[in-house]
Short mmCIF file of N, CA and C in Angstrom, two decimals:
data_model
loop_
_atom_site.label_atom_id
_atom_site.label_comp_id
_atom_site.label_asym_id
_atom_site.label_seq_id
_atom_site.Cartn_x
_atom_site.Cartn_y
_atom_site.Cartn_z
N HIS A 1 -6.18 7.57 -33.10
CA HIS A 1 -7.74 7.66 -33.56
C HIS A 1 -8.14 6.78 -34.28
N ARG A 2 -7.41 6.81 -35.60
CA ARG A 2 -7.84 6.02 -36.78
C ARG A 2 -7.43 4.52 -36.54
N ARG A 3 -6.43 4.28 -35.87
CA ARG A 3 -6.01 3.14 -35.67
C ARG A 3 -7.12 2.09 -34.71
N PHE A 4 -7.67 2.90 -33.71
CA PHE A 4 -8.61 2.34 -32.89
C PHE A 4 -10.00 2.17 -33.88
N THR A 5 -10.34 3.31 -34.55
CA THR A 5 -11.70 3.03 -35.21
C THR A 5 -11.40 2.02 -36.38
N LEU A 6 -10.49 1.82 -37.18
CA LEU A 6 -10.14 0.65 -37.99
C LEU A 6 -10.12 -0.60 -37.23
N GLY A 7 -9.48 -0.63 -36.14
CA GLY A 7 -9.42 -2.02 -35.85
C GLY A 7 -10.73 -2.36 -35.13
N GLU A 8 -11.44 -1.50 -34.45
CA GLU A 8 -12.81 -1.88 -34.25
C GLU A 8 -13.55 -2.27 -35.31
N ARG A 9 -13.45 -1.59 -36.23
CA ARG A 9 -14.25 -2.00 -37.48
C ARG A 9 -13.72 -3.25 -38.14
N ILE A 10 -12.57 -3.64 -38.25
CA ILE A 10 -12.30 -4.78 -38.58
C ILE A 10 -12.62 -5.98 -37.84
N GLU A 11 -12.40 -5.85 -36.45
CA GLU A 11 -13.12 -6.74 -35.60
C GLU A 11 -14.47 -6.96 -35.81
N ARG A 12 -15.42 -5.85 -35.94
CA ARG A 12 -16.61 -6.17 -35.93
C ARG A 12 -17.03 -7.00 -37.24
N GLU A 13 -16.41 -6.73 -38.45
CA GLU A 13 -16.52 -7.19 -39.67
C GLU A 13 -16.24 -8.74 -39.56
N LEU A 14 -14.91 -9.03 -38.77
CA LEU A 14 -14.73 -10.40 -38.72
C LEU A 14 -15.33 -11.18 -37.87
N ILE A 15 -16.03 -10.71 -36.84
CA ILE A 15 -16.96 -11.31 -36.16
C ILE A 15 -18.41 -11.68 -37.04
N GLU A 16 -18.61 -10.63 -37.82
CA GLU A 16 -19.92 -11.00 -38.73
C GLU A 16 -19.36 -12.02 -39.73
N VAL A 17 -18.11 -12.33 -40.20
CA VAL A 17 -17.83 -13.37 -41.00
C VAL A 17 -17.92 -14.63 -40.31
N LEU A 18 -17.45 -14.59 -39.15
CA LEU A 18 -17.62 -15.77 -38.41
C LEU A 18 -18.98 -16.04 -37.85
N ALA A 19 -19.90 -15.22 -37.76
CA ALA A 19 -21.37 -15.68 -37.56
C ALA A 19 -22.06 -16.22 -38.67
N ALA A 20 -21.74 -15.63 -39.99
CA ALA A 20 -22.23 -16.07 -41.25
C ALA A 20 -21.59 -17.36 -41.59
N LEU A 21 -20.48 -17.88 -41.40
CA LEU A 21 -19.90 -19.13 -41.54
C LEU A 21 -20.51 -20.28 -40.68
N ILE A 22 -20.56 -19.69 -39.41
CA ILE A 22 -21.29 -20.68 -38.39
C ILE A 22 -22.70 -20.87 -38.88
N GLU A 23 -23.41 -19.92 -39.32
CA GLU A 23 -24.88 -19.99 -39.80
C GLU A 23 -25.00 -20.96 -41.04
N ALA A 24 -23.90 -20.74 -41.84
CA ALA A 24 -23.90 -21.63 -43.25
C ALA A 24 -23.50 -23.18 -42.82
N ALA A 25 -22.59 -23.20 -41.71
CA ALA A 25 -22.48 -24.66 -41.34
C ALA A 25 -23.85 -25.55 -40.83
N TYR A 26 -24.49 -24.73 -40.03
CA TYR A 26 -25.78 -25.14 -39.46
C TYR A 26 -27.07 -24.97 -40.34
N SER A 27 -26.95 -24.57 -41.57
CA SER A 27 -27.96 -24.31 -42.32
C SER A 27 -28.13 -25.06 -43.77
N ARG A 28 -29.05 -25.37 -44.19
CA ARG A 28 -29.13 -25.87 -45.65
C ARG A 28 -29.00 -24.67 -46.72
N ASP A 29 -29.45 -23.87 -46.40
CA ASP A 29 -29.52 -22.62 -47.16
C ASP A 29 -28.06 -21.96 -47.06
N LYS A 30 -27.52 -21.84 -48.16
CA LYS A 30 -26.04 -21.33 -48.08
C LYS A 30 -25.64 -20.01 -48.65
N ALA A 31 -26.67 -19.17 -48.25
CA ALA A 31 -26.82 -17.74 -48.54
C ALA A 31 -25.86 -17.01 -47.72
N ALA A 32 -25.56 -17.75 -46.68
CA ALA A 32 -24.74 -17.17 -45.50
C ALA A 32 -23.46 -17.08 -45.82
N LEU A 33 -23.10 -17.92 -46.82
CA LEU A 33 -21.53 -18.38 -47.40
C LEU A 33 -21.23 -16.92 -48.38
N ALA A 34 -22.43 -16.60 -49.07
CA ALA A 34 -22.29 -15.27 -49.88
C ALA A 34 -21.81 -14.04 -48.97
N ARG A 35 -22.64 -14.00 -48.09
CA ARG A 35 -22.72 -13.07 -46.88
C ARG A 35 -21.25 -12.88 -46.32
N ALA A 36 -20.66 -13.94 -45.97
CA ALA A 36 -19.46 -14.13 -45.30
C ALA A 36 -18.38 -13.65 -46.13
N ASN A 37 -18.42 -13.97 -47.56
CA ASN A 37 -17.45 -13.70 -48.63
C ASN A 37 -17.50 -12.04 -48.89
N LEU A 38 -18.73 -11.72 -48.92
CA LEU A 38 -18.98 -10.13 -49.02
C LEU A 38 -18.24 -9.34 -47.85
N ARG A 39 -18.56 -9.92 -46.62
CA ARG A 39 -17.83 -9.27 -45.37
C ARG A 39 -16.43 -9.32 -45.50
N LEU A 40 -15.85 -10.60 -45.86
CA LEU A 40 -14.59 -10.80 -45.90
C LEU A 40 -13.69 -9.59 -46.84
N SER A 41 -14.65 -9.56 -47.93
CA SER A 41 -13.90 -8.49 -49.04
C SER A 41 -13.87 -7.22 -48.46
N VAL A 42 -14.92 -6.80 -47.61
CA VAL A 42 -14.89 -5.42 -46.74
C VAL A 42 -13.76 -5.57 -45.82
N VAL A 43 -13.40 -6.49 -45.06
CA VAL A 43 -12.16 -6.77 -44.01
C VAL A 43 -11.08 -6.65 -45.12
N ARG A 44 -10.89 -7.15 -46.11
CA ARG A 44 -9.59 -7.03 -46.73
C ARG A 44 -9.23 -5.46 -47.45
N HIS A 45 -10.37 -4.81 -47.48
CA HIS A 45 -10.34 -3.43 -48.03
C HIS A 45 -9.84 -2.37 -46.75
N LEU A 46 -10.62 -2.82 -45.82
CA LEU A 46 -10.41 -1.91 -44.45
C LEU A 46 -8.64 -2.20 -43.96
N TRP A 47 -8.21 -3.56 -44.15
CA TRP A 47 -7.12 -4.03 -43.76
C TRP A 47 -6.03 -3.34 -44.69
N ARG A 48 -6.28 -3.18 -45.83
CA ARG A 48 -5.38 -2.52 -46.88
C ARG A 48 -5.32 -0.90 -46.52
N LEU A 49 -6.42 -0.41 -46.19
CA LEU A 49 -6.45 1.05 -45.66
C LEU A 49 -5.92 1.23 -44.46
N ALA A 50 -5.90 0.35 -43.57
CA ALA A 50 -5.22 0.36 -42.23
C ALA A 50 -3.85 0.52 -42.81
N HIS A 51 -3.08 -0.26 -43.39
CA HIS A 51 -1.66 -0.24 -43.64
C HIS A 51 -1.49 1.16 -44.60
N GLU A 52 -2.08 1.44 -45.38
CA GLU A 52 -1.84 2.67 -46.10
C GLU A 52 -1.70 3.90 -45.11
N LEU A 53 -2.80 4.03 -44.21
CA LEU A 53 -2.81 5.00 -43.37
C LEU A 53 -1.63 5.11 -42.17
N ARG A 54 -0.91 3.91 -42.25
CA ARG A 54 0.12 3.65 -41.36
C ARG A 54 -0.27 3.50 -39.89
N ALA A 55 -1.33 2.57 -39.84
CA ALA A 55 -2.13 2.36 -38.49
C ALA A 55 -1.26 1.02 -38.13
N LEU A 56 -1.16 0.29 -39.00
CA LEU A 56 -0.01 -0.99 -38.63
C LEU A 56 1.06 -1.17 -39.40
N PRO A 57 2.22 -1.84 -38.79
CA PRO A 57 3.53 -1.86 -39.65
C PRO A 57 3.29 -3.06 -40.99
N THR A 58 4.15 -2.83 -41.63
CA THR A 58 4.33 -3.64 -42.74
C THR A 58 4.26 -5.35 -42.75
N ARG A 59 5.16 -5.56 -41.67
CA ARG A 59 5.14 -6.96 -41.29
C ARG A 59 3.96 -7.48 -40.69
N GLN A 60 3.13 -6.83 -40.04
CA GLN A 60 1.71 -7.25 -39.41
C GLN A 60 0.75 -7.24 -40.52
N TYR A 61 0.76 -6.40 -41.45
CA TYR A 61 0.05 -6.31 -42.64
C TYR A 61 0.17 -7.40 -43.59
N GLN A 62 1.37 -7.87 -43.79
CA GLN A 62 1.62 -9.09 -44.74
C GLN A 62 1.17 -10.35 -43.91
N HIS A 63 1.42 -10.44 -42.67
CA HIS A 63 0.99 -11.81 -42.01
C HIS A 63 -0.64 -11.84 -42.00
N GLY A 64 -1.24 -10.53 -41.73
CA GLY A 64 -2.57 -10.60 -41.78
C GLY A 64 -3.21 -10.84 -43.05
N SER A 65 -2.60 -10.22 -44.11
CA SER A 65 -3.15 -10.50 -45.60
C SER A 65 -3.21 -12.04 -45.89
N SER A 66 -2.00 -12.76 -45.46
CA SER A 66 -1.79 -13.99 -46.02
C SER A 66 -3.01 -14.87 -45.15
N LEU A 67 -3.39 -14.50 -43.68
CA LEU A 67 -4.08 -14.85 -43.20
C LEU A 67 -5.78 -14.96 -43.92
N LEU A 68 -5.73 -13.42 -44.20
CA LEU A 68 -7.31 -13.24 -44.89
C LEU A 68 -7.23 -14.03 -46.31
N VAL A 69 -6.20 -14.10 -47.11
CA VAL A 69 -6.19 -14.96 -48.42
C VAL A 69 -6.72 -16.26 -48.07
N ALA A 70 -5.94 -16.90 -46.90
CA ALA A 70 -6.26 -18.39 -46.79
C ALA A 70 -7.90 -18.41 -46.27
N LEU A 71 -8.18 -17.61 -45.64
CA LEU A 71 -9.79 -17.71 -45.10
C LEU A 71 -10.53 -17.42 -46.44
N GLY A 72 -10.18 -16.43 -47.34
CA GLY A 72 -11.07 -16.27 -48.55
C GLY A 72 -10.99 -17.50 -49.41
N GLN A 73 -9.77 -18.21 -49.57
CA GLN A 73 -9.63 -19.31 -50.60
C GLN A 73 -10.66 -20.46 -49.63
N GLN A 74 -10.72 -20.66 -48.65
CA GLN A 74 -11.59 -21.90 -47.84
C GLN A 74 -13.09 -21.32 -47.92
N THR A 75 -13.35 -20.07 -47.76
CA THR A 75 -14.69 -19.65 -47.86
C THR A 75 -15.12 -19.81 -49.36
N GLY A 76 -14.35 -19.50 -50.30
CA GLY A 76 -14.69 -19.55 -51.81
C GLY A 76 -14.79 -20.85 -52.15
N GLY A 77 -13.84 -21.85 -51.74
CA GLY A 77 -14.07 -23.24 -52.23
C GLY A 77 -15.40 -23.93 -51.46
N TRP A 78 -15.38 -23.56 -50.70
CA TRP A 78 -16.92 -24.03 -49.85
C TRP A 78 -17.98 -23.50 -50.56
N LEU A 79 -18.05 -22.18 -50.89
CA LEU A 79 -19.12 -21.59 -51.83
C LEU A 79 -19.35 -22.26 -53.11
N LYS A 80 -18.08 -22.40 -53.73
CA LYS A 80 -18.13 -23.08 -55.17
C LYS A 80 -18.68 -24.60 -54.84
N SER A 81 -18.21 -25.33 -53.66
CA SER A 81 -18.77 -26.78 -53.83
C SER A 81 -20.15 -26.63 -53.40
N SER A 82 -20.79 -25.97 -52.83
CA SER A 82 -22.21 -25.80 -52.28
C SER A 82 -23.14 -25.45 -53.58
N ARG A 83 -22.57 -24.82 -54.50
CA ARG A 83 -23.31 -24.67 -55.77
C ARG A 83 -23.46 -25.71 -56.68
N ARG A 84 -22.71 -26.51 -56.45
CA ARG A 84 -22.57 -27.97 -57.34
C ARG A 84 -23.89 -28.62 -57.12
#
């Protein structure tokens, strides 16, 4: 039950991240980038919680974590460059 609930929530949050990034790409106002960054932080915590509750194996956790870190670096870099 936890696995399904966490997976659904992670998926929903990632869709929100995607929507915010697309909005930022087509908008002059880059506030959507900050929203995407916030949602990504929520996803990171949910991902860690899923691993701690043993809802996903360590190898999947490691792979997903590395993807989340890469996405966070890209989003953070875009946010930083847009503030200049």
